[in-house]
Amino acid sequence: MTKLRENEFTDRQTDFIYNLVRLGNNPTQSARLAGYKDPKQSAFNLVNSAKICNRIQQERLKLFQSDLSIVAV
């Protein structure tokens, strides 16, 4: 198995973040849709990871600045 760099994410992590931020699912549902075997525990671990939390914040900021800014105007 290859080791990921600090700023790299697995496909499942990326899917989790997409499901959470873009689709508006809760963390457990997002983990389930991303394919995690134990979605409840995985969701807990993911949202308590500093690396994942930073990426979630970045993605939310992108969403607010791009997609939702058009709605505000």
Backbone as numpy.savetxt, mean C-alpha at the origin, in Angstrom:
# Nx Ny Nz CAx CAy CAz Cx Cy Cz
16.62 -16.70 -2.90 15.77 -15.52 -2.90 16.66 -14.27 -2.90
16.33 -13.30 -3.72 17.13 -12.09 -3.79 16.70 -11.11 -2.71
17.66 -10.39 -2.20 17.38 -9.42 -1.15 16.98 -8.09 -1.79
15.93 -7.49 -1.28 15.45 -6.22 -1.81 16.20 -5.06 -1.19
16.40 -4.04 -1.96 16.99 -2.82 -1.42 15.95 -2.10 -0.59
16.40 -1.13 0.16 15.51 -0.41 1.08 14.34 0.24 0.37
14.54 0.75 -0.84 13.46 1.45 -1.54 12.71 0.57 -2.53
12.98 -0.73 -2.52 12.28 -1.64 -3.42 11.17 -2.37 -2.66
10.13 -2.72 -3.40 8.98 -3.38 -2.82 8.65 -4.63 -3.62
8.14 -5.64 -2.95 7.70 -6.85 -3.64 6.41 -6.53 -4.39
6.04 -7.43 -5.28 4.78 -7.25 -6.01 3.60 -7.24 -5.05
3.64 -8.10 -4.06 2.54 -8.14 -3.08 2.46 -6.85 -2.28
3.60 -6.31 -1.88 3.59 -5.05 -1.14 3.03 -3.93 -2.00
3.44 -3.89 -3.25 2.93 -2.88 -4.18 1.43 -3.03 -4.38
0.97 -4.27 -4.55 -0.47 -4.52 -4.70 -1.23 -4.12 -3.44
-0.67 -4.40 -2.28 -1.30 -4.03 -1.01 -1.48 -2.51 -0.95
-0.43 -1.77 -1.28 -0.49 -0.31 -1.22 -1.51 0.22 -2.23
-1.52 -0.34 -3.43 -2.49 0.08 -4.44 -3.92 -0.16 -3.97
-4.18 -1.35 -3.44 -5.52 -1.69 -2.96 -5.94 -0.79 -1.81
-5.00 -0.44 -0.97 -5.31 0.40 0.18 -5.56 1.85 -0.23
-4.65 2.40 -1.01 -4.72 3.83 -1.34 -5.67 4.11 -2.49
-5.47 3.45 -3.60 -6.24 3.76 -4.81 -7.66 3.20 -4.78
-7.82 1.98 -4.25 -9.14 1.37 -4.24 -9.91 1.63 -2.96
-9.23 2.12 -1.93 -9.91 2.49 -0.70 -10.33 1.33 0.18
-9.70 0.19 0.01 -10.02 -0.96 0.85 -9.36 -0.81 2.21
-9.88 -1.54 3.20 -9.24 -1.54 4.50 -7.98 -2.40 4.42
-7.09 -2.32 5.41 -5.82 -3.06 5.33 -5.99 -4.57 5.18
-6.92 -5.18 5.89 -7.09 -6.63 5.79 -7.57 -7.02 4.39
-8.53 -6.31 3.87 -9.02 -6.59 2.52 -7.93 -6.34 1.48
-7.14 -5.31 1.68 -6.05 -5.02 0.76 -5.03 -6.15 0.74
-4.71 -6.68 1.92 -3.77 -7.81 2.00 -4.36 -9.05 1.35
-5.64 -9.28 1.55 -6.31 -10.43 0.93 -6.25 -10.33 -0.60
-6.56 -9.16 -1.13 -6.54 -8.96 -2.58 -5.12 -9.04 -3.15
-4.13 -8.69 -2.33 -2.74 -8.76 -2.77 -2.20 -10.18 -2.77
-2.94 -11.11 -2.14 -2.55 -12.50 -2.17 -1.81 -13.01 -0.95
-1.87 -12.29 0.14 -1.22 -12.77 1.36 -1.99 -13.94 1.95
-1.25 -14.90 2.47 -1.85 -16.13 3.01 -2.68 -15.84 4.26
-2.15 -15.03 5.17 -2.85 -14.65 6.40 -3.06 -13.14 6.36
-4.14 -12.70 5.70 -4.30 -11.26 5.44 -4.39 -10.39 6.69
-5.02 -10.88 7.74 -5.16 -10.05 8.94 -3.80 -9.76 9.57
-3.00 -10.80 9.75 -1.67 -10.62 10.34 -0.74 -9.86 9.39
-0.84 -10.16 8.12 0.00 -9.48 7.14 -0.33 -7.99 7.09
-1.60 -7.66 7.13 -2.01 -6.26 7.12 -1.45 -5.53 8.34
-1.53 -6.18 9.49 -0.98 -5.59 10.72 0.51 -5.33 10.56
1.23 -6.33 10.06 2.68 -6.18 9.88 3.01 -5.09 8.87
2.25 -5.04 7.80 2.52 -4.05 6.75 2.28 -2.62 7.22
1.16 -2.38 7.88 0.87 -1.00 8.29 1.73 -0.55 9.47
2.41 -1.47 10.10 3.34 -1.13 11.18 4.79 -1.09 10.71
5.01 -1.23 9.42 6.34 -1.15 8.84 6.58 0.29 8.39
7.68 0.87 8.85 8.01 2.26 8.50 8.15 2.42 6.99
8.77 1.44 6.34 8.98 1.49 4.89 7.65 1.54 4.15
6.71 0.69 4.56 5.39 0.64 3.91 4.60 1.90 4.23
4.65 2.36 5.48 3.92 3.58 5.86 4.40 4.78 5.06
5.70 4.88 4.86 6.23 5.99 4.05 5.71 5.92 2.62
5.68 4.73 2.06 5.18 4.57 0.69 3.69 4.88 0.61
2.92 4.46 1.61 1.49 4.77 1.64 1.29 6.28 1.67
2.06 6.98 2.48 1.95 8.44 2.55 2.29 9.08 1.21
3.34 8.59 0.55 3.72 9.12 -0.75 2.61 8.90 -1.78
2.04 7.71 -1.78 0.98 7.41 -2.74 -0.28 8.23 -2.47
-0.61 8.43 -1.22 -1.77 9.28 -0.87 -1.53 10.71 -1.30
-0.33 11.19 -1.08 0.00 12.56 -1.49 -0.12 12.70 -3.01
0.39 11.72 -3.75 0.25 11.74 -5.22 -1.21 11.74 -5.62
-2.01 10.92 -4.95 -3.44 10.84 -5.26 -4.11 12.19 -5.01
-3.82 12.81 -3.87 -4.44 14.08 -3.53 -3.99 15.19 -4.47
-2.73 15.17 -4.86 -2.23 16.23 -5.71 -2.63 16.09 -7.17
-2.87 14.88 -7.61 -3.21 14.70 -9.02 -4.70 14.44 -9.24
-5.14 13.28 -8.87 -6.50 12.86 -9.17 -7.55 13.70 -8.43
-7.36 13.95 -7.18 -8.38 14.65 -6.40 -8.32 16.17 -6.58
-7.21 16.69 -7.03 -7.14 18.14 -7.24 -8.06 18.57 -8.38
-8.25 17.71 -9.36 -9.16 18.00 -10.47 -10.60 18.09 -9.96
-10.96 17.23 -9.04 -12.31 17.25 -8.48 -12.53 18.53 -7.68
-11.52 18.98 -6.97 -11.63 20.19 -6.15 -11.84 21.43 -7.00
-11.27 21.45 -8.18 -11.38 22.62 -9.06 -12.75 22.62 -9.66
